[in-house]
Amino acid sequence: MQHVDGNALAGALAEFFSFDVTTAVARCNGCGATDEFARALVYTSPAGTVVRCASCDHVLATLVESGDRAWLGFSGVSALEVRRA
């Protein structure tokens, strides 16, 4: 399956967060690597979006949208670092 980088999340997650999530640094539960969400591997399909660690391919997050609802899961992220302006 083809993937794009984490910048593809900017529009989808802007609705839920007041900051650009792609600039946040996530720590992977799988390998412990830390990197900006913009560098993650993003796989999209009609069923939803899966975000994977660029270092170990562990699932970091999922996004499923359906009409007036959305489900966000960050089960593969142990920490999210957000820089303040």
PDB file of N, CA and C in Angstrom:
ATOM      1  N   MET A   1       0.842  -1.174   0.000  1.00  0.00           N
ATOM      2  CA  MET A   1       0.000   0.000   0.000  1.00  0.00           C
ATOM      3  C   MET A   1       0.891   1.242   0.000  1.00  0.00           C
ATOM      4  N   GLN A   2       0.525   2.221  -0.749  1.00  0.00           N
ATOM      5  CA  GLN A   2       1.258   3.487  -0.870  1.00  0.00           C
ATOM      6  C   GLN A   2       1.035   4.354   0.363  1.00  0.00           C
ATOM      7  N   HIS A   3       2.058   5.087   0.788  1.00  0.00           N
ATOM      8  CA  HIS A   3       1.899   6.004   1.918  1.00  0.00           C
ATOM      9  C   HIS A   3       2.387   7.401   1.550  1.00  0.00           C
ATOM     10  N   VAL A   4       1.944   8.380   2.327  1.00  0.00           N
ATOM     11  CA  VAL A   4       2.430   9.761   2.217  1.00  0.00           C
ATOM     12  C   VAL A   4       3.016  10.121   3.574  1.00  0.00           C
ATOM     13  N   ASP A   5       3.605  11.313   3.708  1.00  0.00           N
ATOM     14  CA  ASP A   5       4.172  11.674   5.011  1.00  0.00           C
ATOM     15  C   ASP A   5       3.120  12.325   5.909  1.00  0.00           C
ATOM     16  N   GLY A   6       3.516  12.565   7.147  1.00  0.00           N
ATOM     17  CA  GLY A   6       2.598  13.061   8.165  1.00  0.00           C
ATOM     18  C   GLY A   6       2.004  14.422   7.897  1.00  0.00           C
ATOM     19  N   ASN A   7       2.547  15.160   6.951  1.00  0.00           N
ATOM     20  CA  ASN A   7       1.945  16.451   6.608  1.00  0.00           C
ATOM     21  C   ASN A   7       0.517  16.282   6.094  1.00  0.00           C
ATOM     22  N   ALA A   8       0.193  15.089   5.631  1.00  0.00           N
ATOM     23  CA  ALA A   8      -1.162  14.813   5.151  1.00  0.00           C
ATOM     24  C   ALA A   8      -2.184  14.886   6.287  1.00  0.00           C
ATOM     25  N   LEU A   9      -1.720  14.845   7.536  1.00  0.00           N
ATOM     26  CA  LEU A   9      -2.619  14.913   8.685  1.00  0.00           C
ATOM     27  C   LEU A   9      -3.064  16.329   9.025  1.00  0.00           C
ATOM     28  N   ALA A  10      -2.373  17.334   8.519  1.00  0.00           N
ATOM     29  CA  ALA A  10      -2.627  18.728   8.897  1.00  0.00           C
ATOM     30  C   ALA A  10      -4.098  19.118   8.746  1.00  0.00           C
ATOM     31  N   GLY A  11      -4.666  18.872   7.606  1.00  0.00           N
ATOM     32  CA  GLY A  11      -6.057  19.248   7.375  1.00  0.00           C
ATOM     33  C   GLY A  11      -7.031  18.424   8.194  1.00  0.00           C
ATOM     34  N   ALA A  12      -6.821  17.122   8.225  1.00  0.00           N
ATOM     35  CA  ALA A  12      -7.739  16.235   8.936  1.00  0.00           C
ATOM     36  C   ALA A  12      -7.761  16.504  10.435  1.00  0.00           C
ATOM     37  N   LEU A  13      -6.612  16.811  11.031  1.00  0.00           N
ATOM     38  CA  LEU A  13      -6.555  17.010  12.480  1.00  0.00           C
ATOM     39  C   LEU A  13      -6.768  18.459  12.905  1.00  0.00           C
ATOM     40  N   ALA A  14      -6.718  19.403  11.968  1.00  0.00           N
ATOM     41  CA  ALA A  14      -6.929  20.818  12.300  1.00  0.00           C
ATOM     42  C   ALA A  14      -8.298  21.053  12.918  1.00  0.00           C
ATOM     43  N   GLU A  15      -9.246  20.240  12.557  1.00  0.00           N
ATOM     44  CA  GLU A  15     -10.601  20.354  13.092  1.00  0.00           C
ATOM     45  C   GLU A  15     -10.648  20.031  14.589  1.00  0.00           C
ATOM     46  N   PHE A  16      -9.698  19.233  15.084  1.00  0.00           N
ATOM     47  CA  PHE A  16      -9.748  18.747  16.456  1.00  0.00           C
ATOM     48  C   PHE A  16      -8.725  19.400  17.393  1.00  0.00           C
ATOM     49  N   PHE A  17      -7.691  20.009  16.840  1.00  0.00           N
ATOM     50  CA  PHE A  17      -6.633  20.597  17.657  1.00  0.00           C
ATOM     51  C   PHE A  17      -6.424  22.058  17.273  1.00  0.00           C
ATOM     52  N   SER A  18      -6.078  22.886  18.246  1.00  0.00           N
ATOM     53  CA  SER A  18      -5.887  24.315  17.980  1.00  0.00           C
ATOM     54  C   SER A  18      -4.461  24.642  17.574  1.00  0.00           C
ATOM     55  N   PHE A  19      -3.634  23.636  17.370  1.00  0.00           N
ATOM     56  CA  PHE A  19      -2.263  23.818  16.908  1.00  0.00           C
ATOM     57  C   PHE A  19      -1.999  22.835  15.777  1.00  0.00           C
ATOM     58  N   ASP A  20      -0.946  23.054  15.044  1.00  0.00           N
ATOM     59  CA  ASP A  20      -0.587  22.176  13.925  1.00  0.00           C
ATOM     60  C   ASP A  20       0.050  20.903  14.481  1.00  0.00           C
ATOM     61  N   VAL A  21      -0.704  19.828  14.495  1.00  0.00           N
ATOM     62  CA  VAL A  21      -0.245  18.566  15.066  1.00  0.00           C
ATOM     63  C   VAL A  21       0.979  18.025  14.333  1.00  0.00           C
ATOM     64  N   THR A  22       1.139  18.349  13.069  1.00  0.00           N
ATOM     65  CA  THR A  22       2.287  17.818  12.323  1.00  0.00           C
ATOM     66  C   THR A  22       3.611  18.339  12.872  1.00  0.00           C
ATOM     67  N   THR A  23       3.594  19.432  13.637  1.00  0.00           N
ATOM     68  CA  THR A  23       4.830  19.961  14.228  1.00  0.00           C
ATOM     69  C   THR A  23       5.112  19.356  15.598  1.00  0.00           C
ATOM     70  N   ALA A  24       4.152  18.637  16.167  1.00  0.00           N
ATOM     71  CA  ALA A  24       4.342  18.000  17.469  1.00  0.00           C
ATOM     72  C   ALA A  24       5.289  16.814  17.325  1.00  0.00           C
ATOM     73  N   VAL A  25       6.048  16.551  18.372  1.00  0.00           N
ATOM     74  CA  VAL A  25       6.983  15.417  18.385  1.00  0.00           C
ATOM     75  C   VAL A  25       6.339  14.276  19.165  1.00  0.00           C
ATOM     76  N   ALA A  26       6.248  13.119  18.543  1.00  0.00           N
ATOM     77  CA  ALA A  26       5.634  11.949  19.167  1.00  0.00           C
ATOM     78  C   ALA A  26       6.701  10.921  19.517  1.00  0.00           C
ATOM     79  N   ARG A  27       6.491  10.220  20.636  1.00  0.00           N
ATOM     80  CA  ARG A  27       7.374   9.113  21.012  1.00  0.00           C
ATOM     81  C   ARG A  27       6.646   7.807  20.729  1.00  0.00           C
ATOM     82  N   CYS A  28       7.263   6.951  19.947  1.00  0.00           N
ATOM     83  CA  CYS A  28       6.681   5.680  19.540  1.00  0.00           C
ATOM     84  C   CYS A  28       6.712   4.666  20.692  1.00  0.00           C
ATOM     85  N   ASN A  29       5.574   4.031  20.949  1.00  0.00           N
ATOM     86  CA  ASN A  29       5.511   2.957  21.944  1.00  0.00           C
ATOM     87  C   ASN A  29       6.272   1.717  21.493  1.00  0.00           C
ATOM     88  N   GLY A  30       6.445   1.546  20.204  1.00  0.00           N
ATOM     89  CA  GLY A  30       7.094   0.350  19.681  1.00  0.00           C
ATOM     90  C   GLY A  30       8.599   0.355  19.843  1.00  0.00           C
ATOM     91  N   CYS A  31       9.251   1.454  19.424  1.00  0.00           N
ATOM     92  CA  CYS A  31      10.720   1.485  19.434  1.00  0.00           C
ATOM     93  C   CYS A  31      11.313   2.614  20.266  1.00  0.00           C
ATOM     94  N   GLY A  32      10.461   3.527  20.734  1.00  0.00           N
ATOM     95  CA  GLY A  32      10.946   4.635  21.544  1.00  0.00           C
ATOM     96  C   GLY A  32      11.469   5.815  20.753  1.00  0.00           C
ATOM     97  N   ALA A  33      11.446   5.729  19.439  1.00  0.00           N
ATOM     98  CA  ALA A  33      11.931   6.830  18.601  1.00  0.00           C
ATOM     99  C   ALA A  33      11.037   8.052  18.786  1.00  0.00           C
ATOM    100  N   THR A  34      11.640   9.227  18.695  1.00  0.00           N
ATOM    101  CA  THR A  34      10.873  10.471  18.737  1.00  0.00           C
ATOM    102  C   THR A  34      11.099  11.220  17.438  1.00  0.00           C
ATOM    103  N   ASP A  35      10.017  11.747  16.883  1.00  0.00           N
ATOM    104  CA  ASP A  35      10.095  12.492  15.634  1.00  0.00           C
ATOM    105  C   ASP A  35       8.815  13.290  15.453  1.00  0.00           C
ATOM    106  N   GLU A  36       8.874  14.298  14.600  1.00  0.00           N
ATOM    107  CA  GLU A  36       7.679  15.078  14.290  1.00  0.00           C
ATOM    108  C   GLU A  36       6.649  14.200  13.587  1.00  0.00           C
ATOM    109  N   PHE A  37       5.379  14.464  13.863  1.00  0.00           N
ATOM    110  CA  PHE A  37       4.316  13.744  13.175  1.00  0.00           C
ATOM    111  C   PHE A  37       4.438  13.913  11.662  1.00  0.00           C
ATOM    112  N   ALA A  38       4.970  15.028  11.220  1.00  0.00           N
ATOM    113  CA  ALA A  38       5.134  15.274   9.783  1.00  0.00           C
ATOM    114  C   ALA A  38       6.016  14.225   9.116  1.00  0.00           C
ATOM    115  N   ARG A  39       6.844  13.546   9.869  1.00  0.00           N
ATOM    116  CA  ARG A  39       7.741  12.536   9.301  1.00  0.00           C
ATOM    117  C   ARG A  39       7.192  11.116   9.388  1.00  0.00           C
ATOM    118  N   ALA A  40       6.019  10.970   9.977  1.00  0.00           N
ATOM    119  CA  ALA A  40       5.402   9.648  10.086  1.00  0.00           C
ATOM    120  C   ALA A  40       4.924   9.175   8.717  1.00  0.00           C
ATOM    121  N   LEU A  41       4.660   7.897   8.611  1.00  0.00           N
ATOM    122  CA  LEU A  41       4.126   7.311   7.374  1.00  0.00           C
ATOM    123  C   LEU A  41       2.613   7.241   7.508  1.00  0.00           C
ATOM    124  N   VAL A  42       1.906   7.849   6.576  1.00  0.00           N
ATOM    125  CA  VAL A  42       0.449   7.929   6.649  1.00  0.00           C
ATOM    126  C   VAL A  42      -0.169   7.125   5.509  1.00  0.00           C
ATOM    127  N   TYR A  43      -1.026   6.187   5.876  1.00  0.00           N
ATOM    128  CA  TYR A  43      -1.724   5.345   4.910  1.00  0.00           C
ATOM    129  C   TYR A  43      -3.208   5.684   4.975  1.00  0.00           C
ATOM    130  N   THR A  44      -3.778   6.058   3.849  1.00  0.00           N
ATOM    131  CA  THR A  44      -5.196   6.400   3.816  1.00  0.00           C
ATOM    132  C   THR A  44      -5.961   5.405   2.955  1.00  0.00           C
ATOM    133  N   SER A  45      -7.179   5.142   3.367  1.00  0.00           N
ATOM    134  CA  SER A  45      -8.079   4.281   2.601  1.00  0.00           C
ATOM    135  C   SER A  45      -9.499   4.734   2.912  1.00  0.00           C
ATOM    136  N   PRO A  46     -10.476   4.239   2.183  1.00  0.00           N
ATOM    137  CA  PRO A  46     -11.858   4.606   2.494  1.00  0.00           C
ATOM    138  C   PRO A  46     -12.268   4.235   3.926  1.00  0.00           C
ATOM    139  N   ALA A  47     -11.597   3.251   4.523  1.00  0.00           N
ATOM    140  CA  ALA A  47     -11.930   2.822   5.884  1.00  0.00           C
ATOM    141  C   ALA A  47     -11.359   3.750   6.950  1.00  0.00           C
ATOM    142  N   GLY A  48     -10.313   4.514   6.607  1.00  0.00           N
ATOM    143  CA  GLY A  48      -9.713   5.416   7.576  1.00  0.00           C
ATOM    144  C   GLY A  48      -8.252   5.657   7.294  1.00  0.00           C
ATOM    145  N   THR A  49      -7.593   6.315   8.247  1.00  0.00           N
ATOM    146  CA  THR A  49      -6.187   6.684   8.117  1.00  0.00           C
ATOM    147  C   THR A  49      -5.393   6.008   9.223  1.00  0.00           C
ATOM    148  N   VAL A  50      -4.252   5.450   8.855  1.00  0.00           N
ATOM    149  CA  VAL A  50      -3.341   4.820   9.813  1.00  0.00           C
ATOM    150  C   VAL A  50      -2.009   5.547   9.735  1.00  0.00           C
ATOM    151  N   VAL A  51      -1.487   5.959  10.895  1.00  0.00           N
ATOM    152  CA  VAL A  51      -0.217   6.664  10.985  1.00  0.00           C
ATOM    153  C   VAL A  51       0.791   5.710  11.607  1.00  0.00           C
ATOM    154  N   ARG A  52       1.916   5.482  10.912  1.00  0.00           N
ATOM    155  CA  ARG A  52       2.923   4.529  11.385  1.00  0.00           C
ATOM    156  C   ARG A  52       4.261   5.220  11.633  1.00  0.00           C
ATOM    157  N   CYS A  53       5.006   4.677  12.575  1.00  0.00           N
ATOM    158  CA  CYS A  53       6.343   5.168  12.905  1.00  0.00           C
ATOM    159  C   CYS A  53       7.265   4.963  11.708  1.00  0.00           C
ATOM    160  N   ALA A  54       8.013   5.980  11.336  1.00  0.00           N
ATOM    161  CA  ALA A  54       8.942   5.882  10.212  1.00  0.00           C
ATOM    162  C   ALA A  54      10.149   5.009  10.559  1.00  0.00           C
ATOM    163  N   SER A  55      10.410   4.801  11.850  1.00  0.00           N
ATOM    164  CA  SER A  55      11.555   3.994  12.269  1.00  0.00           C
ATOM    165  C   SER A  55      11.258   2.503  12.325  1.00  0.00           C
ATOM    166  N   CYS A  56      10.066   2.140  12.865  1.00  0.00           N
ATOM    167  CA  CYS A  56       9.788   0.712  13.071  1.00  0.00           C
ATOM    168  C   CYS A  56       8.470   0.231  12.479  1.00  0.00           C
ATOM    169  N   ASP A  57       7.683   1.123  11.886  1.00  0.00           N
ATOM    170  CA  ASP A  57       6.402   0.793  11.258  1.00  0.00           C
ATOM    171  C   ASP A  57       5.286   0.485  12.263  1.00  0.00           C
ATOM    172  N   HIS A  58       5.509   0.724  13.546  1.00  0.00           N
ATOM    173  CA  HIS A  58       4.487   0.529  14.580  1.00  0.00           C
ATOM    174  C   HIS A  58       3.347   1.530  14.351  1.00  0.00           C
ATOM    175  N   VAL A  59       2.107   1.123  14.600  1.00  0.00           N
ATOM    176  CA  VAL A  59       0.973   2.037  14.448  1.00  0.00           C
ATOM    177  C   VAL A  59       1.024   3.081  15.568  1.00  0.00           C
ATOM    178  N   LEU A  60       1.101   4.353  15.180  1.00  0.00           N
ATOM    179  CA  LEU A  60       1.101   5.452  16.142  1.00  0.00           C
ATOM    180  C   LEU A  60      -0.311   5.941  16.417  1.00  0.00           C
ATOM    181  N   ALA A  61      -1.089   6.121  15.360  1.00  0.00           N
ATOM    182  CA  ALA A  61      -2.409   6.716  15.499  1.00  0.00           C
ATOM    183  C   ALA A  61      -3.336   6.238  14.390  1.00  0.00           C
ATOM    184  N   THR A  62      -4.630   6.391  14.646  1.00  0.00           N
ATOM    185  CA  THR A  62      -5.644   6.081  13.647  1.00  0.00           C
ATOM    186  C   THR A  62      -6.688   7.194  13.637  1.00  0.00           C
ATOM    187  N   LEU A  63      -7.288   7.392  12.495  1.00  0.00           N
ATOM    188  CA  LEU A  63      -8.364   8.370  12.336  1.00  0.00           C
ATOM    189  C   LEU A  63      -9.423   7.749  11.432  1.00  0.00           C
ATOM    190  N   VAL A  64     -10.642   7.672  11.952  1.00  0.00           N
ATOM    191  CA  VAL A  64     -11.776   7.162  11.175  1.00  0.00           C
ATOM    192  C   VAL A  64     -12.857   8.233  11.212  1.00  0.00           C
ATOM    193  N   GLU A  65     -13.364   8.607  10.051  1.00  0.00           N
ATOM    194  CA  GLU A  65     -14.406   9.628   9.958  1.00  0.00           C
ATOM    195  C   GLU A  65     -15.644   9.038   9.295  1.00  0.00           C
ATOM    196  N   SER A  66     -16.787   9.404   9.818  1.00  0.00           N
ATOM    197  CA  SER A  66     -18.043   8.932   9.265  1.00  0.00           C
ATOM    198  C   SER A  66     -19.119   9.971   9.543  1.00  0.00           C
ATOM    199  N   GLY A  67     -19.502  10.711   8.519  1.00  0.00           N
ATOM    200  CA  GLY A  67     -20.557  11.704   8.673  1.00  0.00           C
ATOM    201  C   GLY A  67     -20.234  12.736   9.733  1.00  0.00           C
ATOM    202  N   ASP A  68     -21.044  12.775  10.786  1.00  0.00           N
ATOM    203  CA  ASP A  68     -20.876  13.785  11.828  1.00  0.00           C
ATOM    204  C   ASP A  68     -20.018  13.302  12.998  1.00  0.00           C
ATOM    205  N   ARG A  69     -19.262  12.207  12.828  1.00  0.00           N
ATOM    206  CA  ARG A  69     -18.434  11.655  13.896  1.00  0.00           C
ATOM    207  C   ARG A  69     -17.024  11.357  13.404  1.00  0.00           C
ATOM    208  N   ALA A  70     -16.105  11.373  14.351  1.00  0.00           N
ATOM    209  CA  ALA A  70     -14.727  10.992  14.052  1.00  0.00           C
ATOM    210  C   ALA A  70     -14.167  10.258  15.261  1.00  0.00           C
ATOM    211  N   TRP A  71     -13.331   9.264  15.010  1.00  0.00           N
ATOM    212  CA  TRP A  71     -12.670   8.513  16.064  1.00  0.00           C
ATOM    213  C   TRP A  71     -11.177   8.694  15.893  1.00  0.00           C
ATOM    214  N   LEU A  72     -10.530   9.213  16.943  1.00  0.00           N
ATOM    215  CA  LEU A  72      -9.085   9.412  16.945  1.00  0.00           C
ATOM    216  C   LEU A  72      -8.474   8.458  17.956  1.00  0.00           C
ATOM    217  N   GLY A  73      -7.444   7.766  17.559  1.00  0.00           N
ATOM    218  CA  GLY A  73      -6.738   6.870  18.477  1.00  0.00           C
ATOM    219  C   GLY A  73      -5.249   7.142  18.410  1.00  0.00           C
ATOM    220  N   PHE A  74      -4.625   7.327  19.553  1.00  0.00           N
ATOM    221  CA  PHE A  74      -3.176   7.551  19.629  1.00  0.00           C
ATOM    222  C   PHE A  74      -2.529   6.449  20.468  1.00  0.00           C
ATOM    223  N   SER A  75      -2.965   5.227  20.267  1.00  0.00           N
ATOM    224  CA  SER A  75      -2.530   4.109  21.097  1.00  0.00           C
ATOM    225  C   SER A  75      -1.042   3.799  20.985  1.00  0.00           C
ATOM    226  N   GLY A  76      -0.404   4.189  19.902  1.00  0.00           N
ATOM    227  CA  GLY A  76       1.012   3.892  19.727  1.00  0.00           C
ATOM    228  C   GLY A  76       1.932   5.037  20.110  1.00  0.00           C
ATOM    229  N   VAL A  77       1.373   6.091  20.706  1.00  0.00           N
ATOM    230  CA  VAL A  77       2.163   7.254  21.107  1.00  0.00           C
ATOM    231  C   VAL A  77       2.232   7.305  22.620  1.00  0.00           C
ATOM    232  N   SER A  78       3.442   7.269  23.185  1.00  0.00           N
ATOM    233  CA  SER A  78       3.572   7.332  24.642  1.00  0.00           C
ATOM    234  C   SER A  78       3.650   8.764  25.139  1.00  0.00           C
ATOM    235  N   ALA A  79       4.041   9.701  24.282  1.00  0.00           N
ATOM    236  CA  ALA A  79       4.103  11.101  24.656  1.00  0.00           C
ATOM    237  C   ALA A  79       4.020  11.960  23.404  1.00  0.00           C
ATOM    238  N   LEU A  80       3.460  13.141  23.556  1.00  0.00           N
ATOM    239  CA  LEU A  80       3.352  14.093  22.462  1.00  0.00           C
ATOM    240  C   LEU A  80       3.884  15.435  22.958  1.00  0.00           C
ATOM    241  N   GLU A  81       4.968  15.891  22.359  1.00  0.00           N
ATOM    242  CA  GLU A  81       5.590  17.147  22.753  1.00  0.00           C
ATOM    243  C   GLU A  81       5.091  18.264  21.839  1.00  0.00           C
ATOM    244  N   VAL A  82       4.519  19.306  22.460  1.00  0.00           N
ATOM    245  CA  VAL A  82       3.986  20.437  21.715  1.00  0.00           C
ATOM    246  C   VAL A  82       4.757  21.682  22.159  1.00  0.00           C
ATOM    247  N   ARG A  83       5.396  22.352  21.233  1.00  0.00           N
ATOM    248  CA  ARG A  83       6.137  23.575  21.574  1.00  0.00           C
ATOM    249  C   ARG A  83       5.190  24.760  21.657  1.00  0.00           C
ATOM    250  N   ARG A  84       5.372  25.547  22.681  1.00  0.00           N
ATOM    251  CA  ARG A  84       4.576  26.762  22.853  1.00  0.00           C
ATOM    252  C   ARG A  84       5.254  27.924  22.158  1.00  0.00           C
ATOM    253  N   ALA A  85       4.445  28.841  21.643  1.00  0.00           N
ATOM    254  CA  ALA A  85       4.985  30.011  20.935  1.00  0.00           C
ATOM    255  C   ALA A  85       5.688  30.959  21.886  1.00  0.00           C
TER     256      ALA A  85
END
